[in-house]
Amino acid sequence: AEKSTQVIAENLKRFNHEPVVVTVADSDKVDYVNGIKVYYVSHSNVYWSYYSKTKGGLLKILWHIISFYNPFILKKLSAIITKEKPDVVHTNNLSEFSVGTWKLVKKFKIPLVHTLRDYSLVCPRATLFRRNDICRKKNIICVFVLMLRRIFSKYPDAVTGNSQFILDYHTNSGFFKNAKKYVVYNSLETEEIAASAGQVGKVKFGYIGHLSVHKGVEFLLKIFKERIDAELHVYGSGITAEYEDYLKGSYSSKNISFHGFVKTGLALEAINVLIVPSLWFDTLPRVIYEAYSYGIPVIASDRGGAPEIIENGKTGFIYNADSAEDLVKKIRVFTDNPNLIESMAPHCLTKARDFLPDKVIRNYIDIYQDISKIS
């Protein structure tokens, strides 16, 4: 969410608009980042969610109670809106600010658009994932969270989802009944797309992202250790240091290499097939279209937004997230037919153009102009 918001703001400025960003931090200050004015607002809660993994259960409960409607941070937002007098407000992730932000903005009679990037409006964990599996039914806490936040969803004039999946999930849950609805995919950070892909020698598979259960990395490691005789290169750090150490110890194998955190571009230069084994409903994995920009095909699970941007057999393959056998089958398509990687590369490079920043930012500008007419 933070990266996507930064890309939007920087491209708005490039299109001669004047973005002002408001974000949460551990103290109040104003700064400029790449020429964009940024208000850093103190979280005004029992802790900053950046440190949530170190906090105990009771403190987390208190944090969630305050985050439902945080009057302290809303007072600061009101002062910023009064000073900046924005023509449009675009909210992204409100887990710190609270949905009270929407009501506040509409008190100022300002056109308002919200973008869905996670499930924090309907799930306290923001992932719809619990105890190593997707949430298959809502408990009483989830129902309460959903009901309270759904009431405030009447305020935005428009809502965008960074995938059709996440937009449908929220609208089917009764959110944003009064809002105009759009799907706007996240964009690449730059306009750079490779002219062509490199030649393929040995097939090298890659995983790029956080090493965490809901990302499916352990599911993938087990398959490569036990059933696949091909290289798997793992890029990323553990959601905790302990979990990273556990993975390295449990899945040590001659064909598996752990590289730690590196820049995505460097990782993509070292592989020729990307695997995104999401167990959760990942809204739209950015790394998929980043891989496309290098001409790299992608194997991804059928959960979340990934199926919307993978053309089966042309830019990669979708597999059943509940079936290790199906993933093995898709992996072996490439190990048995390495030339398929080169034949897919042009389709991947073409698909990457759907995510160019200019195209995405024009979509948002059109939405801003549209809601300004009706507000």
mmCIF file of C-alpha atoms in Angstrom:
data_model
loop_
_atom_site.group_PDB
_atom_site.id
_atom_site.type_symbol
_atom_site.label_atom_id
_atom_site.label_comp_id
_atom_site.label_asym_id
_atom_site.label_seq_id
_atom_site.Cartn_x
_atom_site.Cartn_y
_atom_site.Cartn_z
ATOM 1 C CA ALA A 1 0.000 0.000 0.000
ATOM 2 C CA GLU A 2 2.772 2.428 0.916
ATOM 3 C CA LYS A 3 4.753 1.749 -2.260
ATOM 4 C CA SER A 4 1.672 2.044 -4.473
ATOM 5 C CA THR A 5 0.668 5.322 -2.812
ATOM 6 C CA GLN A 6 4.144 6.716 -3.367
ATOM 7 C CA VAL A 7 4.030 5.764 -7.051
ATOM 8 C CA ILE A 8 0.626 7.466 -7.447
ATOM 9 C CA ALA A 9 1.807 10.654 -5.734
ATOM 10 C CA GLU A 10 5.031 10.917 -7.731
ATOM 11 C CA ASN A 11 3.216 10.385 -11.016
ATOM 12 C CA LEU A 12 0.502 12.904 -10.136
ATOM 13 C CA LYS A 13 3.262 15.445 -9.700
ATOM 14 C CA ARG A 14 4.733 14.425 -13.054
ATOM 15 C CA PHE A 15 1.321 15.164 -14.600
ATOM 16 C CA ASN A 16 1.423 18.672 -13.067
ATOM 17 C CA HIS A 17 -0.952 17.978 -10.185
ATOM 18 C CA GLU A 18 -0.027 18.820 -6.595
ATOM 19 C CA PRO A 19 -0.224 15.785 -4.290
ATOM 20 C CA VAL A 20 0.093 16.079 -0.527
ATOM 21 C CA VAL A 21 0.600 12.834 1.379
ATOM 22 C CA VAL A 22 -0.485 12.176 4.962
ATOM 23 C CA THR A 23 0.955 9.098 6.631
ATOM 24 C CA VAL A 24 1.372 7.706 10.131
ATOM 25 C CA ALA A 25 4.673 7.714 11.998
ATOM 26 C CA ASP A 26 5.926 7.727 15.573
ATOM 27 C CA SER A 27 5.981 11.546 15.790
ATOM 28 C CA ASP A 28 4.568 14.624 14.045
ATOM 29 C CA LYS A 29 6.625 16.343 11.360
ATOM 30 C CA VAL A 30 6.449 17.706 7.809
ATOM 31 C CA ASP A 31 9.013 16.767 5.183
ATOM 32 C CA TYR A 32 9.479 16.620 1.411
ATOM 33 C CA VAL A 33 10.129 13.297 -0.346
ATOM 34 C CA ASN A 34 11.114 13.521 -4.022
ATOM 35 C CA GLY A 35 9.565 16.981 -4.099
ATOM 36 C CA ILE A 36 6.258 15.896 -2.533
ATOM 37 C CA LYS A 37 5.013 17.363 0.735
ATOM 38 C CA VAL A 38 4.487 14.653 3.340
ATOM 39 C CA TYR A 39 2.781 15.071 6.698
ATOM 40 C CA TYR A 40 3.991 12.469 9.187
ATOM 41 C CA VAL A 41 1.312 12.210 11.865
ATOM 42 C CA SER A 42 1.830 10.558 15.235
ATOM 43 C CA HIS A 43 -0.291 7.394 15.500
ATOM 44 C CA SER A 44 -2.146 8.646 18.607
ATOM 45 C CA ASN A 45 -2.735 5.065 19.709
ATOM 46 C CA VAL A 46 -1.166 2.750 22.291
ATOM 47 C CA TYR A 47 1.550 1.887 19.774
ATOM 48 C CA TRP A 48 2.434 2.372 16.122
ATOM 49 C CA SER A 49 1.314 -0.671 14.115
ATOM 50 C CA TYR A 50 4.793 -0.845 12.565
ATOM 51 C CA TYR A 51 5.768 -2.553 15.827
ATOM 52 C CA SER A 52 2.675 -4.728 16.181
ATOM 53 C CA LYS A 53 4.562 -8.028 15.983
ATOM 54 C CA THR A 54 6.286 -7.219 19.274
ATOM 55 C CA LYS A 55 3.072 -6.438 21.176
ATOM 56 C CA GLY A 56 0.983 -8.716 23.382
ATOM 57 C CA GLY A 57 -2.643 -9.727 22.962
ATOM 58 C CA LEU A 58 -4.279 -7.293 25.400
ATOM 59 C CA LEU A 59 -2.402 -4.330 23.960
ATOM 60 C CA LYS A 60 -3.421 -5.381 20.456
ATOM 61 C CA ILE A 61 -7.078 -5.519 21.506
ATOM 62 C CA LEU A 62 -6.837 -1.981 22.874
ATOM 63 C CA TRP A 63 -5.146 -0.834 19.656
ATOM 64 C CA HIS A 64 -8.011 -2.235 17.570
ATOM 65 C CA ILE A 65 -10.636 -0.575 19.786
ATOM 66 C CA ILE A 66 -9.016 2.842 19.353
ATOM 67 C CA SER A 67 -8.468 2.279 15.634
ATOM 68 C CA PHE A 68 -12.223 1.887 15.055
ATOM 69 C CA TYR A 69 -12.620 5.625 15.505
ATOM 70 C CA ASN A 70 -9.514 7.525 16.595
ATOM 71 C CA PRO A 71 -10.598 11.089 17.547
ATOM 72 C CA PHE A 72 -7.046 12.169 18.355
ATOM 73 C CA ILE A 73 -5.631 11.513 14.904
ATOM 74 C CA LEU A 74 -8.808 12.816 13.244
ATOM 75 C CA LYS A 75 -8.249 16.178 14.947
ATOM 76 C CA LYS A 76 -4.818 16.348 13.327
ATOM 77 C CA LEU A 77 -6.269 15.388 9.947
ATOM 78 C CA SER A 78 -8.887 18.120 10.260
ATOM 79 C CA ALA A 79 -6.152 20.713 10.782
ATOM 80 C CA ILE A 80 -4.245 19.456 7.727
ATOM 81 C CA ILE A 81 -7.356 19.522 5.516
ATOM 82 C CA THR A 82 -8.167 23.044 6.713
ATOM 83 C CA LYS A 83 -4.670 24.197 5.835
ATOM 84 C CA GLU A 84 -4.210 22.395 2.504
ATOM 85 C CA LYS A 85 -7.777 22.796 1.125
ATOM 86 C CA PRO A 86 -7.575 19.748 -1.194
ATOM 87 C CA ASP A 87 -9.773 19.437 -4.281
ATOM 88 C CA VAL A 88 -9.952 15.645 -3.844
ATOM 89 C CA VAL A 89 -9.044 13.265 -1.017
ATOM 90 C CA HIS A 90 -7.817 9.780 -1.928
ATOM 91 C CA THR A 91 -7.591 7.370 1.017
ATOM 92 C CA ASN A 92 -5.667 4.117 0.769
ATOM 93 C CA ASN A 93 -4.986 2.261 4.001
ATOM 94 C CA LEU A 94 -6.952 3.527 7.008
ATOM 95 C CA SER A 95 -5.971 0.974 9.647
ATOM 96 C CA GLU A 96 -4.221 3.703 11.680
ATOM 97 C CA PHE A 97 -6.425 6.676 10.806
ATOM 98 C CA SER A 98 -9.782 4.862 11.261
ATOM 99 C CA VAL A 99 -12.823 4.962 8.980
ATOM 100 C CA GLY A 100 -13.814 8.158 10.767
ATOM 101 C CA THR A 101 -11.562 9.794 8.169
ATOM 102 C CA TRP A 102 -14.300 9.332 5.562
ATOM 103 C CA LYS A 103 -16.908 11.114 7.676
ATOM 104 C CA LEU A 104 -14.452 13.915 8.414
ATOM 105 C CA VAL A 105 -13.641 14.462 4.732
ATOM 106 C CA LYS A 106 -17.311 14.637 3.777
ATOM 107 C CA LYS A 107 -17.928 17.229 6.504
ATOM 108 C CA PHE A 108 -15.630 19.424 4.415
ATOM 109 C CA LYS A 109 -17.714 18.504 1.306
ATOM 110 C CA ILE A 110 -14.629 17.286 -0.540
ATOM 111 C CA PRO A 111 -14.843 14.583 -3.264
ATOM 112 C CA LEU A 112 -13.582 11.308 -1.771
ATOM 113 C CA VAL A 113 -12.216 8.121 -3.332
ATOM 114 C CA HIS A 114 -10.950 5.088 -1.440
ATOM 115 C CA THR A 115 -8.673 2.366 -2.815
ATOM 116 C CA LEU A 116 -8.847 -1.186 -1.464
ATOM 117 C CA ARG A 117 -5.417 -2.791 -1.120
ATOM 118 C CA ASP A 118 -5.996 -5.240 1.740
ATOM 119 C CA TYR A 119 -8.796 -6.627 3.898
ATOM 120 C CA SER A 120 -8.380 -4.411 6.963
ATOM 121 C CA LEU A 121 -11.966 -3.149 6.663
ATOM 122 C CA VAL A 122 -13.375 -6.671 7.110
ATOM 123 C CA CYS A 123 -10.629 -8.536 9.005
ATOM 124 C CA PRO A 124 -8.657 -7.509 12.129
ATOM 125 C CA ARG A 125 -5.601 -9.257 10.635
ATOM 126 C CA ALA A 126 -6.190 -7.647 7.214
ATOM 127 C CA THR A 127 -5.370 -10.986 5.524
ATOM 128 C CA LEU A 128 -8.442 -13.249 5.858
ATOM 129 C CA PHE A 129 -5.911 -15.845 7.004
ATOM 130 C CA ARG A 130 -5.699 -17.599 10.382
ATOM 131 C CA ARG A 131 -3.961 -20.658 11.772
ATOM 132 C CA ASN A 132 -2.217 -21.547 8.520
ATOM 133 C CA ASP A 133 -5.374 -21.413 6.414
ATOM 134 C CA ILE A 134 -7.763 -18.967 4.801
ATOM 135 C CA CYS A 135 -10.669 -17.881 6.991
ATOM 136 C CA ARG A 136 -13.565 -20.038 5.846
ATOM 137 C CA LYS A 137 -16.157 -18.442 8.137
ATOM 138 C CA LYS A 138 -16.432 -15.223 10.155
ATOM 139 C CA ASN A 139 -16.285 -15.267 13.946
ATOM 140 C CA ILE A 140 -18.150 -12.812 16.154
ATOM 141 C CA ILE A 141 -15.229 -10.352 16.272
ATOM 142 C CA CYS A 142 -15.002 -10.262 12.464
ATOM 143 C CA VAL A 143 -18.760 -9.733 12.179
ATOM 144 C CA PHE A 144 -18.583 -6.799 14.617
ATOM 145 C CA VAL A 145 -15.617 -5.221 12.807
ATOM 146 C CA LEU A 146 -17.334 -5.628 9.448
ATOM 147 C CA MET A 147 -20.652 -4.192 10.664
ATOM 148 C CA LEU A 148 -19.099 -1.084 12.247
ATOM 149 C CA ARG A 149 -16.843 -0.200 9.325
ATOM 150 C CA ARG A 150 -19.505 -0.975 6.734
ATOM 151 C CA ILE A 151 -21.649 1.839 8.194
ATOM 152 C CA PHE A 152 -18.926 4.378 7.379
ATOM 153 C CA SER A 153 -18.485 3.071 3.829
ATOM 154 C CA LYS A 154 -21.480 5.177 2.776
ATOM 155 C CA TYR A 155 -19.251 8.269 2.659
ATOM 156 C CA PRO A 156 -16.792 7.684 -0.256
ATOM 157 C CA ASP A 157 -17.998 8.914 -3.660
ATOM 158 C CA ALA A 158 -15.944 6.243 -5.418
ATOM 159 C CA VAL A 159 -14.096 3.074 -4.522
ATOM 160 C CA THR A 160 -11.353 1.387 -6.506
ATOM 161 C CA GLY A 161 -9.954 -2.086 -6.052
ATOM 162 C CA ASN A 162 -6.458 -3.014 -7.118
ATOM 163 C CA SER A 163 -8.117 -6.191 -8.406
ATOM 164 C CA GLN A 164 -11.649 -7.206 -9.320
ATOM 165 C CA PHE A 165 -11.414 -9.853 -6.606
ATOM 166 C CA ILE A 166 -10.932 -7.424 -3.724
ATOM 167 C CA LEU A 167 -13.567 -5.039 -5.062
ATOM 168 C CA ASP A 168 -16.109 -7.851 -5.384
ATOM 169 C CA TYR A 169 -15.266 -9.208 -1.922
ATOM 170 C CA HIS A 170 -16.083 -5.884 -0.275
ATOM 171 C CA THR A 171 -19.162 -5.056 -2.324
ATOM 172 C CA ASN A 172 -20.519 -8.571 -1.731
ATOM 173 C CA SER A 173 -20.009 -7.889 1.994
ATOM 174 C CA GLY A 174 -22.250 -4.857 1.760
ATOM 175 C CA PHE A 175 -19.619 -2.104 1.542
ATOM 176 C CA PHE A 176 -19.688 1.050 -0.594
ATOM 177 C CA LYS A 177 -23.311 0.789 -1.726
ATOM 178 C CA ASN A 178 -23.396 4.490 -2.668
ATOM 179 C CA ALA A 179 -19.981 4.660 -4.372
ATOM 180 C CA LYS A 180 -19.028 4.477 -8.034
ATOM 181 C CA LYS A 181 -16.850 1.397 -8.508
ATOM 182 C CA TYR A 182 -13.664 0.914 -10.523
ATOM 183 C CA VAL A 183 -10.794 -1.544 -10.868
ATOM 184 C CA VAL A 184 -7.390 0.123 -11.171
ATOM 185 C CA TYR A 185 -4.392 -2.193 -11.056
ATOM 186 C CA ASN A 186 -1.237 -1.079 -9.274
ATOM 187 C CA SER A 187 1.487 0.181 -11.545
ATOM 188 C CA LEU A 188 5.120 -0.555 -12.185
ATOM 189 C CA GLU A 189 7.435 1.925 -10.518
ATOM 190 C CA THR A 190 8.936 3.073 -13.828
ATOM 191 C CA GLU A 191 8.158 3.080 -17.532
ATOM 192 C CA GLU A 192 11.043 0.674 -18.154
ATOM 193 C CA ILE A 193 10.173 -2.613 -19.842
ATOM 194 C CA ALA A 194 12.878 -4.852 -21.289
ATOM 195 C CA ALA A 195 13.150 -4.788 -25.069
ATOM 196 C CA SER A 196 13.483 -8.572 -25.032
ATOM 197 C CA ALA A 197 14.124 -11.405 -22.607
ATOM 198 C CA GLY A 198 17.449 -13.161 -22.277
ATOM 199 C CA GLN A 199 18.148 -16.633 -23.561
ATOM 200 C CA VAL A 200 17.232 -19.533 -21.319
ATOM 201 C CA GLY A 201 19.841 -22.111 -20.400
ATOM 202 C CA LYS A 202 19.060 -23.998 -17.222
ATOM 203 C CA VAL A 203 15.554 -23.418 -15.857
ATOM 204 C CA LYS A 204 15.801 -21.370 -12.677
ATOM 205 C CA PHE A 205 12.672 -20.899 -10.584
ATOM 206 C CA GLY A 206 12.334 -18.053 -8.116
ATOM 207 C CA TYR A 207 10.284 -16.963 -5.105
ATOM 208 C CA ILE A 208 10.408 -13.244 -4.262
ATOM 209 C CA GLY A 209 8.727 -11.794 -1.186
ATOM 210 C CA HIS A 210 8.299 -12.090 2.560
ATOM 211 C CA LEU A 211 8.997 -15.522 3.973
ATOM 212 C CA SER A 212 5.696 -16.108 5.758
ATOM 213 C CA VAL A 213 3.120 -18.864 6.020
ATOM 214 C CA HIS A 214 0.321 -17.019 4.223
ATOM 215 C CA LYS A 215 2.617 -16.327 1.250
ATOM 216 C CA GLY A 216 2.961 -20.085 0.742
ATOM 217 C CA VAL A 217 6.752 -20.203 0.818
ATOM 218 C CA GLU A 218 6.900 -23.314 3.029
ATOM 219 C CA PHE A 219 4.405 -25.086 0.776
ATOM 220 C CA LEU A 220 6.720 -24.318 -2.150
ATOM 221 C CA LEU A 221 9.929 -25.321 -0.369
ATOM 222 C CA LYS A 222 8.491 -28.706 0.581
ATOM 223 C CA ILE A 223 7.635 -29.432 -3.054
ATOM 224 C CA PHE A 224 11.109 -28.546 -4.313
ATOM 225 C CA LYS A 225 12.856 -30.491 -1.570
ATOM 226 C CA GLU A 226 10.822 -33.655 -2.044
ATOM 227 C CA ARG A 227 9.576 -33.720 -5.644
ATOM 228 C CA ILE A 228 11.350 -31.318 -8.025
ATOM 229 C CA ASP A 229 14.903 -31.696 -9.326
ATOM 230 C CA ALA A 230 15.396 -28.090 -10.399
ATOM 231 C CA GLU A 231 16.847 -24.906 -8.919
ATOM 232 C CA LEU A 232 14.707 -22.777 -6.620
ATOM 233 C CA HIS A 233 16.089 -19.380 -5.631
ATOM 234 C CA VAL A 234 14.394 -17.775 -2.621
ATOM 235 C CA TYR A 235 14.638 -14.001 -2.195
ATOM 236 C CA GLY A 236 13.283 -12.256 0.871
ATOM 237 C CA SER A 237 13.569 -12.041 4.639
ATOM 238 C CA GLY A 238 11.449 -13.837 7.208
ATOM 239 C CA ILE A 239 8.323 -12.359 8.708
ATOM 240 C CA THR A 240 10.346 -13.092 11.862
ATOM 241 C CA ALA A 241 14.005 -14.046 12.174
ATOM 242 C CA GLU A 242 12.968 -17.277 13.906
ATOM 243 C CA TYR A 243 10.728 -18.335 11.019
ATOM 244 C CA GLU A 244 13.462 -17.609 8.499
ATOM 245 C CA ASP A 245 15.916 -19.744 10.482
ATOM 246 C CA TYR A 246 13.322 -22.515 10.689
ATOM 247 C CA LEU A 247 12.846 -22.533 6.906
ATOM 248 C CA LYS A 248 16.563 -22.575 6.218
ATOM 249 C CA GLY A 249 17.088 -25.434 8.658
ATOM 250 C CA SER A 250 14.096 -27.517 7.603
ATOM 251 C CA TYR A 251 14.446 -27.123 3.844
ATOM 252 C CA SER A 252 18.166 -27.237 3.312
ATOM 253 C CA SER A 253 18.720 -28.889 -0.063
ATOM 254 C CA LYS A 254 21.259 -28.786 -2.869
ATOM 255 C CA ASN A 255 18.662 -27.370 -5.265
ATOM 256 C CA ILE A 256 17.330 -24.639 -2.920
ATOM 257 C CA SER A 257 19.229 -21.382 -2.363
ATOM 258 C CA PHE A 258 18.259 -18.690 0.153
ATOM 259 C CA HIS A 259 19.540 -15.254 -0.840
ATOM 260 C CA GLY A 260 17.921 -12.983 1.747
ATOM 261 C CA PHE A 261 16.498 -9.603 0.841
ATOM 262 C CA VAL A 262 17.685 -8.114 -2.448
ATOM 263 C CA LYS A 263 16.166 -5.581 -4.824
ATOM 264 C CA THR A 264 13.468 -7.144 -6.954
ATOM 265 C CA GLY A 265 15.213 -6.278 -10.200
ATOM 266 C CA LEU A 266 18.392 -8.105 -9.190
ATOM 267 C CA ALA A 267 16.373 -11.167 -8.222
ATOM 268 C CA LEU A 268 14.494 -11.176 -11.523
ATOM 269 C CA GLU A 269 17.753 -10.981 -13.457
ATOM 270 C CA ALA A 270 18.833 -14.263 -11.833
ATOM 271 C CA ILE A 271 15.732 -16.394 -12.576
ATOM 272 C CA ASN A 272 13.591 -17.238 -15.596
ATOM 273 C CA VAL A 273 10.325 -18.501 -14.021
ATOM 274 C CA LEU A 274 8.635 -16.862 -11.028
ATOM 275 C CA ILE A 275 6.381 -18.796 -8.625
ATOM 276 C CA VAL A 276 3.813 -16.962 -6.470
ATOM 277 C CA PRO A 277 2.354 -19.677 -4.182
ATOM 278 C CA SER A 278 -0.072 -17.498 -2.203
ATOM 279 C CA LEU A 279 -2.209 -19.339 0.340
ATOM 280 C CA TRP A 280 -4.083 -16.155 1.264
ATOM 281 C CA PHE A 281 -6.251 -14.071 -1.059
ATOM 282 C CA ASP A 282 -3.394 -11.860 -2.238
ATOM 283 C CA THR A 283 -5.121 -8.862 -3.790
ATOM 284 C CA LEU A 284 -2.678 -8.297 -6.660
ATOM 285 C CA PRO A 285 0.928 -9.474 -6.237
ATOM 286 C CA ARG A 286 3.096 -6.659 -7.591
ATOM 287 C CA VAL A 287 5.916 -9.076 -8.295
ATOM 288 C CA ILE A 288 3.877 -10.747 -11.071
ATOM 289 C CA TYR A 289 3.848 -7.770 -13.393
ATOM 290 C CA GLU A 290 7.367 -6.831 -12.335
ATOM 291 C CA ALA A 291 8.366 -10.267 -13.646
ATOM 292 C CA TYR A 292 6.469 -9.587 -16.867
ATOM 293 C CA SER A 293 8.539 -6.440 -17.423
ATOM 294 C CA TYR A 294 11.600 -8.726 -17.602
ATOM 295 C CA GLY A 295 9.858 -11.197 -19.922
ATOM 296 C CA ILE A 296 9.529 -13.783 -17.148
ATOM 297 C CA PRO A 297 6.473 -16.087 -17.037
ATOM 298 C CA VAL A 298 4.713 -16.710 -13.734
ATOM 299 C CA ILE A 299 3.147 -19.693 -11.983
ATOM 300 C CA ALA A 300 0.647 -18.494 -9.370
ATOM 301 C CA SER A 301 -2.056 -19.901 -7.133
ATOM 302 C CA ASP A 302 -5.725 -19.333 -7.923
ATOM 303 C CA ARG A 303 -6.352 -17.244 -4.790
ATOM 304 C CA GLY A 304 -6.954 -13.511 -4.906
ATOM 305 C CA GLY A 305 -6.225 -11.287 -7.884
ATOM 306 C CA ALA A 306 -3.476 -13.263 -9.623
ATOM 307 C CA PRO A 307 -5.800 -15.123 -12.040
ATOM 308 C CA GLU A 308 -6.931 -11.747 -13.426
ATOM 309 C CA ILE A 309 -3.490 -10.874 -14.777
ATOM 310 C CA ILE A 310 -2.108 -14.273 -15.817
ATOM 311 C CA GLU A 311 -3.086 -15.486 -19.284
ATOM 312 C CA ASN A 312 -2.970 -19.242 -18.852
ATOM 313 C CA GLY A 313 -0.517 -20.763 -21.308
ATOM 314 C CA LYS A 314 0.648 -17.364 -22.599
ATOM 315 C CA THR A 315 2.163 -15.472 -19.659
ATOM 316 C CA GLY A 316 2.241 -18.374 -17.205
ATOM 317 C CA PHE A 317 -0.051 -20.794 -15.402
ATOM 318 C CA ILE A 318 -2.584 -20.776 -12.573
ATOM 319 C CA TYR A 319 -2.753 -23.777 -10.245
ATOM 320 C CA ASN A 320 -5.182 -24.932 -7.558
ATOM 321 C CA ALA A 321 -3.863 -23.598 -4.236
ATOM 322 C CA ASP A 322 -5.187 -26.687 -2.439
ATOM 323 C CA SER A 323 -3.294 -29.088 -4.721
ATOM 324 C CA ALA A 324 0.433 -29.692 -4.438
ATOM 325 C CA GLU A 325 0.045 -32.091 -7.360
ATOM 326 C CA ASP A 326 -1.286 -29.324 -9.595
ATOM 327 C CA LEU A 327 1.647 -27.049 -8.750
ATOM 328 C CA VAL A 328 4.107 -29.886 -9.463
ATOM 329 C CA LYS A 329 2.412 -30.421 -12.811
ATOM 330 C CA LYS A 330 2.766 -26.726 -13.755
ATOM 331 C CA ILE A 331 6.420 -26.643 -12.680
ATOM 332 C CA ARG A 332 7.182 -29.687 -14.805
ATOM 333 C CA VAL A 333 5.695 -28.029 -17.873
ATOM 334 C CA PHE A 334 8.746 -25.734 -17.785
ATOM 335 C CA THR A 335 11.345 -28.316 -16.720
ATOM 336 C CA ASP A 336 10.192 -30.621 -19.533
ATOM 337 C CA ASN A 337 9.933 -27.786 -22.094
ATOM 338 C CA PRO A 338 12.524 -25.058 -21.337
ATOM 339 C CA ASN A 339 11.949 -23.458 -24.744
ATOM 340 C CA LEU A 340 8.442 -22.552 -23.571
ATOM 341 C CA ILE A 341 9.990 -19.805 -21.411
ATOM 342 C CA GLU A 342 11.366 -17.996 -24.462
ATOM 343 C CA SER A 343 8.111 -18.399 -26.395
ATOM 344 C CA MET A 344 6.139 -16.888 -23.494
ATOM 345 C CA ALA A 345 8.519 -13.951 -23.010
ATOM 346 C CA PRO A 346 7.035 -11.680 -25.741
ATOM 347 C CA HIS A 347 3.536 -12.154 -24.301
ATOM 348 C CA CYS A 348 4.846 -11.247 -20.834
ATOM 349 C CA LEU A 349 6.513 -8.085 -22.123
ATOM 350 C CA THR A 350 3.303 -7.060 -23.890
ATOM 351 C CA LYS A 351 1.218 -7.739 -20.777
ATOM 352 C CA ALA A 352 3.567 -5.575 -18.688
ATOM 353 C CA ARG A 353 2.363 -2.525 -20.623
ATOM 354 C CA ASP A 354 -1.000 -2.782 -18.862
ATOM 355 C CA PHE A 355 0.802 -1.678 -15.701
ATOM 356 C CA LEU A 356 2.786 1.300 -16.975
ATOM 357 C CA PRO A 357 2.551 4.278 -14.575
ATOM 358 C CA ASP A 358 1.163 6.648 -17.233
ATOM 359 C CA LYS A 359 -1.759 4.330 -17.944
ATOM 360 C CA VAL A 360 -2.577 3.779 -14.272
ATOM 361 C CA ILE A 361 -2.303 7.431 -13.239
ATOM 362 C CA ARG A 362 -4.577 8.542 -16.090
ATOM 363 C CA ASN A 363 -7.190 6.132 -14.729
ATOM 364 C CA TYR A 364 -6.994 7.790 -11.328
ATOM 365 C CA ILE A 365 -7.113 11.316 -12.773
ATOM 366 C CA ASP A 366 -10.247 10.360 -14.717
ATOM 367 C CA ILE A 367 -11.823 9.117 -11.474
ATOM 368 C CA TYR A 368 -10.893 12.311 -9.594
ATOM 369 C CA GLN A 369 -12.488 14.391 -12.345
ATOM 370 C CA ASP A 370 -15.540 12.154 -12.437
ATOM 371 C CA ILE A 371 -16.327 12.376 -8.717
ATOM 372 C CA SER A 372 -15.591 16.099 -8.678
ATOM 373 C CA LYS A 373 -18.545 16.548 -11.027
ATOM 374 C CA ILE A 374 -20.980 14.651 -8.812
ATOM 375 C CA SER A 375 -19.866 15.857 -5.354
#
